Short mmCIF file of C-alpha atoms in Angstrom, two decimals:
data_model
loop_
_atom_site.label_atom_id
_atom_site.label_comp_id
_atom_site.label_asym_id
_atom_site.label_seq_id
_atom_site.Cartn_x
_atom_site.Cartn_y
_atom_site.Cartn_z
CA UNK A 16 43.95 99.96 77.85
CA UNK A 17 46.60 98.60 80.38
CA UNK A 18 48.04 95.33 79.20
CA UNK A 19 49.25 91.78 80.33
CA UNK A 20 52.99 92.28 80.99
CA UNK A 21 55.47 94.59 83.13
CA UNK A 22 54.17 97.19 84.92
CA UNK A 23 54.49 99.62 87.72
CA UNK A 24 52.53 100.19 91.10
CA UNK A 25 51.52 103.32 92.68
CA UNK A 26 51.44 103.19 96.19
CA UNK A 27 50.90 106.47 98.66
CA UNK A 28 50.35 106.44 102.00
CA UNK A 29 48.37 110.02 103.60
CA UNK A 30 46.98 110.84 106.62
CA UNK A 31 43.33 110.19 106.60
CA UNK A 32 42.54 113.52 107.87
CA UNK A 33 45.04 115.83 105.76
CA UNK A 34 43.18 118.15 103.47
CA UNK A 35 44.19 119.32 99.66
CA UNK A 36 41.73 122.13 98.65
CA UNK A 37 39.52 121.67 100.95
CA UNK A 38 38.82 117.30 100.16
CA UNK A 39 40.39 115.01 102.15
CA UNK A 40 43.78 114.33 100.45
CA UNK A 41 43.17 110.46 99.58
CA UNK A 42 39.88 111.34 97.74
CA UNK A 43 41.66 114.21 96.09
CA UNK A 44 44.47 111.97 94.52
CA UNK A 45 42.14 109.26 93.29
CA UNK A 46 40.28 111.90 91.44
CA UNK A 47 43.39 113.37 90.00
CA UNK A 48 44.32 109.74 88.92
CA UNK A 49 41.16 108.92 87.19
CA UNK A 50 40.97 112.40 85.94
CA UNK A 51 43.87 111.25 83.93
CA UNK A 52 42.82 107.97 82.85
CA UNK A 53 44.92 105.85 85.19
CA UNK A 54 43.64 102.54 84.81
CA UNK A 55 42.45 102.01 88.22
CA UNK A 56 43.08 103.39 92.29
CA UNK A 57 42.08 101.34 95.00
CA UNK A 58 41.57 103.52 98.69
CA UNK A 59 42.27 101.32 102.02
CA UNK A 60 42.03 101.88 105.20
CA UNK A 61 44.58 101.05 107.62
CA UNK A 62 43.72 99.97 111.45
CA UNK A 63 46.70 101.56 113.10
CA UNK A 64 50.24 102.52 111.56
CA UNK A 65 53.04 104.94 112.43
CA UNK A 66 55.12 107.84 110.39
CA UNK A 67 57.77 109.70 110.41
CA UNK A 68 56.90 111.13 113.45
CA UNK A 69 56.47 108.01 115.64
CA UNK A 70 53.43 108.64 116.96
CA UNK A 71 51.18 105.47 117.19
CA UNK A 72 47.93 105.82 115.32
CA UNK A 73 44.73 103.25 115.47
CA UNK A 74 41.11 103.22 114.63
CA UNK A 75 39.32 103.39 118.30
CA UNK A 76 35.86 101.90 119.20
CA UNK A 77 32.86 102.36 116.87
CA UNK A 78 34.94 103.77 114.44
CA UNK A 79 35.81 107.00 116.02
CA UNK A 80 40.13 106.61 114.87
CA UNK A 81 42.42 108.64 115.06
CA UNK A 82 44.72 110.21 111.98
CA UNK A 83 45.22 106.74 110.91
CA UNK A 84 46.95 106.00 107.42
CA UNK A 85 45.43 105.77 104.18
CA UNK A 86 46.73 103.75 101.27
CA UNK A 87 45.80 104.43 97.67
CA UNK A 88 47.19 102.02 95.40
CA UNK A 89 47.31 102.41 91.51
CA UNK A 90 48.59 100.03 88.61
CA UNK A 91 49.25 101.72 85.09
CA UNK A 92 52.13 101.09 82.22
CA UNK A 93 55.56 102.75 83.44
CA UNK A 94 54.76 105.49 81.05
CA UNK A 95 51.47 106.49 82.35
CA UNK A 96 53.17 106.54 86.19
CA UNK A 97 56.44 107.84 85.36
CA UNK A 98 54.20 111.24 83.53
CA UNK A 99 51.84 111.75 86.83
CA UNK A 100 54.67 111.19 89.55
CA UNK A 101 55.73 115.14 89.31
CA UNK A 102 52.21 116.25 89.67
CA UNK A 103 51.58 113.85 92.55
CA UNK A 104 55.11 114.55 94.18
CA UNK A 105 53.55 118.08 94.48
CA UNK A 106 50.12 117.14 96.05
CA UNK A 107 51.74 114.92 98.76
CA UNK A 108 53.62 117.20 101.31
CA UNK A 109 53.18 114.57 103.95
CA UNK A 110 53.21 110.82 103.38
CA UNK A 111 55.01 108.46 101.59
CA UNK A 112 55.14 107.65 97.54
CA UNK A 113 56.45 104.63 96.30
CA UNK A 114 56.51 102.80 93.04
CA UNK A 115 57.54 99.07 92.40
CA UNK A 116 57.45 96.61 89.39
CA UNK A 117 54.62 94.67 88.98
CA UNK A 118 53.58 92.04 85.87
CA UNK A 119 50.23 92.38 84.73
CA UNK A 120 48.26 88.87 84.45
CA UNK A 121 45.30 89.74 84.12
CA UNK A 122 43.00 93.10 83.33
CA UNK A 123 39.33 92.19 81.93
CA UNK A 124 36.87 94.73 81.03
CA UNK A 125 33.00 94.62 80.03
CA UNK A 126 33.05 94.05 76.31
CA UNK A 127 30.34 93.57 74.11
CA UNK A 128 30.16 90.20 72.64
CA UNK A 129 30.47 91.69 68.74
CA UNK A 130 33.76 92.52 70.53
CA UNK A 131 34.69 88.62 72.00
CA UNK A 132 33.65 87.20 68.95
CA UNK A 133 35.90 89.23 66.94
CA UNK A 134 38.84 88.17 68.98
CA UNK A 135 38.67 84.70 68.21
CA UNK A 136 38.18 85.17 65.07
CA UNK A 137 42.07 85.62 64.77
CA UNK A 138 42.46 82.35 65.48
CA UNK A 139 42.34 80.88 61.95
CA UNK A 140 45.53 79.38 59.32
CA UNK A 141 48.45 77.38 60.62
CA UNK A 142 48.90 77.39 64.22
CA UNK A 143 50.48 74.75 66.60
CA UNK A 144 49.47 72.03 68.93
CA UNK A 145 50.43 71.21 71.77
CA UNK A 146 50.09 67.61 73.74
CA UNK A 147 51.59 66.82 77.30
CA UNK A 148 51.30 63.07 78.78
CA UNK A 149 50.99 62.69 82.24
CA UNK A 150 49.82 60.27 84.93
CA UNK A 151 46.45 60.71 86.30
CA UNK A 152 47.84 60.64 89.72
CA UNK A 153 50.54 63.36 89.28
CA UNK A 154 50.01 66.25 91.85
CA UNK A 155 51.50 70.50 91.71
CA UNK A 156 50.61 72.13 95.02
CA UNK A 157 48.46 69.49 96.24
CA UNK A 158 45.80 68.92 93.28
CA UNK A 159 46.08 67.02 89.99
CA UNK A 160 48.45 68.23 87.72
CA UNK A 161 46.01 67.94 84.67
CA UNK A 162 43.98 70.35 86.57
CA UNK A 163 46.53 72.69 87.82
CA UNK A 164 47.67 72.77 84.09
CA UNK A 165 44.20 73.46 82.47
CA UNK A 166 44.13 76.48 84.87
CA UNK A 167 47.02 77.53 84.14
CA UNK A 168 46.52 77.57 80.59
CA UNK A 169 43.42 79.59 81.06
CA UNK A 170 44.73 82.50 83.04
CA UNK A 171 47.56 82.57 80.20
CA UNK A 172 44.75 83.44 77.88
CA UNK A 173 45.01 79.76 75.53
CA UNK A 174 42.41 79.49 73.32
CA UNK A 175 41.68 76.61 74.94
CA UNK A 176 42.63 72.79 76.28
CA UNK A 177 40.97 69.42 76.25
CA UNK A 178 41.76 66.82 79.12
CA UNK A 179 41.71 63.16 77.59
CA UNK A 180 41.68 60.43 80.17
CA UNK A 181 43.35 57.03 79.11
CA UNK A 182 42.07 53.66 79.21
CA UNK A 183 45.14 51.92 79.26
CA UNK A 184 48.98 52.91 77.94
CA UNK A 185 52.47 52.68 79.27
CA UNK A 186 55.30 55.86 79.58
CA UNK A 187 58.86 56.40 80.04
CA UNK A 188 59.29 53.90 82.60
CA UNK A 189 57.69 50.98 81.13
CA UNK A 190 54.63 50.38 83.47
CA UNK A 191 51.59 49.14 82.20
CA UNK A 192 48.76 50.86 83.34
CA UNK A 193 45.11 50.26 82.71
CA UNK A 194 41.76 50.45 85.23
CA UNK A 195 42.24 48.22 88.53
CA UNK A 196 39.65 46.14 90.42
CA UNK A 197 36.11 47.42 90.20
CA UNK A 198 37.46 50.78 88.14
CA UNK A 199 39.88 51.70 90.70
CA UNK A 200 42.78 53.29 88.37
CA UNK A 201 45.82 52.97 89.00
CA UNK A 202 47.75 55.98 87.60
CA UNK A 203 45.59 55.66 83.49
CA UNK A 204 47.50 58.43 81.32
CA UNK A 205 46.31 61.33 81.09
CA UNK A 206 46.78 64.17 77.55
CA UNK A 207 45.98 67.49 77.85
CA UNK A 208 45.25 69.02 74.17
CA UNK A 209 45.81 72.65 73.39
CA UNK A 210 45.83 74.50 69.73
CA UNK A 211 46.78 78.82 69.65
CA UNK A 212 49.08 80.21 67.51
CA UNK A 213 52.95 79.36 67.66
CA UNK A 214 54.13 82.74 69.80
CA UNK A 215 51.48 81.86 72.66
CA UNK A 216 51.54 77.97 72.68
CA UNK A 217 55.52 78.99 73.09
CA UNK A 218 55.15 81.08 75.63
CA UNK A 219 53.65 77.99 77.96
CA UNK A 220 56.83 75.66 77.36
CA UNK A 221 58.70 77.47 80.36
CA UNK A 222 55.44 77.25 82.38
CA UNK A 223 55.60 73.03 81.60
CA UNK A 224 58.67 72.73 82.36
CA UNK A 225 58.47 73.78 86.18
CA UNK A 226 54.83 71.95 86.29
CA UNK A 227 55.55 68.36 84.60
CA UNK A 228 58.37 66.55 86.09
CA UNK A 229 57.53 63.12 84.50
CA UNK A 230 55.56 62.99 80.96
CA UNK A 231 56.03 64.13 77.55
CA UNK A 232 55.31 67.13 75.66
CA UNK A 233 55.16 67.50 72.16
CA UNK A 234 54.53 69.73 69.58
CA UNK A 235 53.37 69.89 66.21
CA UNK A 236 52.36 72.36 63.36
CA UNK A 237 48.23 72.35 62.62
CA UNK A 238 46.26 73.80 60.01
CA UNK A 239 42.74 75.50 61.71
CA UNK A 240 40.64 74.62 58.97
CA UNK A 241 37.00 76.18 61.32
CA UNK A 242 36.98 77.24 64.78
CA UNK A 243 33.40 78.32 66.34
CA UNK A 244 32.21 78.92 69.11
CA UNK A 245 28.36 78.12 70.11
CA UNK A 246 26.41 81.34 69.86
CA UNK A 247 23.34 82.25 72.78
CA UNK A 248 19.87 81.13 70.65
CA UNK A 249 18.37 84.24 69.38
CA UNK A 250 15.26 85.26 71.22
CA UNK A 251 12.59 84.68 68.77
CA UNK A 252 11.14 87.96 69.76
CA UNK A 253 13.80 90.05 68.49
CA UNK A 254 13.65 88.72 64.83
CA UNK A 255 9.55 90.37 64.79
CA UNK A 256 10.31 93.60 62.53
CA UNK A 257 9.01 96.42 64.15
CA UNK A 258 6.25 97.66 61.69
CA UNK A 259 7.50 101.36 62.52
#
């Protein structure tokens, strides 16, 4: 199963029209790829290009085109590409190959949920937490930082985060802060909550740095004593014993 981390992309370029035994060539290649477990091809269509020959191709009217170009793209470990390149170096007389580095961030498959609740599971012993103060008006990229943080966290794969919105405190700088006429705050703190084990609650530090240019982050060493999670109610239907 491909992984979060470096990786390498696939991409070849063919002539929609070129042939390989008999199949058009771009059908041909993504069936060699998944032939040989590649962890995924993706076939576009382009609406005009030009090759090595110059000559200008695009997709006409009602979809009557030309030769235009076809892109398959693929994204598999650097193992997995580096052992298929020779084989597709062969298929491809005409087009272009290339192959570039590429970080995996995310790759989710259907799992059954014996499976998800096995992987939390792990999640269990001494572990570390993980608290950042901020102000409840701080922004990244135009929306609230707590918010661009909790994301963040997520598509890192964190166990998970808690957003705790202050009633009143006072940071670095010495400014009381506390709700304003009729509720209207005026910058409240903010603490964002996380607990994971050590190796991935240090693997967000970098990612904090960039994000929080005023606040506080801390860290301290936990003991998970239970974590649960709340399970779908059991249809009552499925507990009759069949009398088979």
């Amino acid at each position: 199963m491909l992984e979060r981390g470096a990786a390498k992309k696939l991409v070849i370029y063919v002539k929609e029209r070129e042939k390989y035994h008999g199949e058009p060539m771009y059908e041909a290649v993504v069936r060699f790829l998944h032939r040989h477990k590649c962890a995924g091809a993706t076939v576009t269509k382009a609406v005009a290009g030009y090759g090595a020959s110059g000559e200008m191709h695009t997709a006409h009217l009602f979809h009557l085109a030309e030769d235009v170009p076809m892109r398959i793209e693929a994204i598999d470990s650097e193992q997995k590409i580096t052992a298929l390149l020779p084989f597709l170096y062969e298929m491809v007389r005409s087009g272009l190959i290339e192959v570039q580095e590429t970080e995996v961030i995310k790759y989710t498959t259907h799992e059954t949920e014996e499976e998800h609740l096995l992987k939390h599971e792990k999640l269990e012993g001494h572990a570390k937490m993980l608290r950042i103060y901020i102000g409840e008006d701080d922004r990244w990229e135009g929306e609230p930082l707590h918010e661009a943080i909790v994301k963040k966290l997520r598509m890192m794969d964190i166990a998970g985060a808690t957003v705790y919105r202050g009633v009143m405190g006072y940071g670095a700088q010495q400014r009381l802060h506390k709700p304003g006429w009729l509720g209207l705050s005026t910058d409240l703190p903010v603490m964002i909550s996380i607990v994971d084990a050590e190796e991935k609650i240090r693997s967000v530090l970098p990612v904090l740095d960039e994000m929080v240019d005023e606040g506080l982050v801390v860290l301290s060493d936990v003991e998970i004593i239970k974590y649960t999670h709340t399970e779908e109610k059991q249809n009552p239907e499925s507990r009759i014993q069949n009398p088979e």
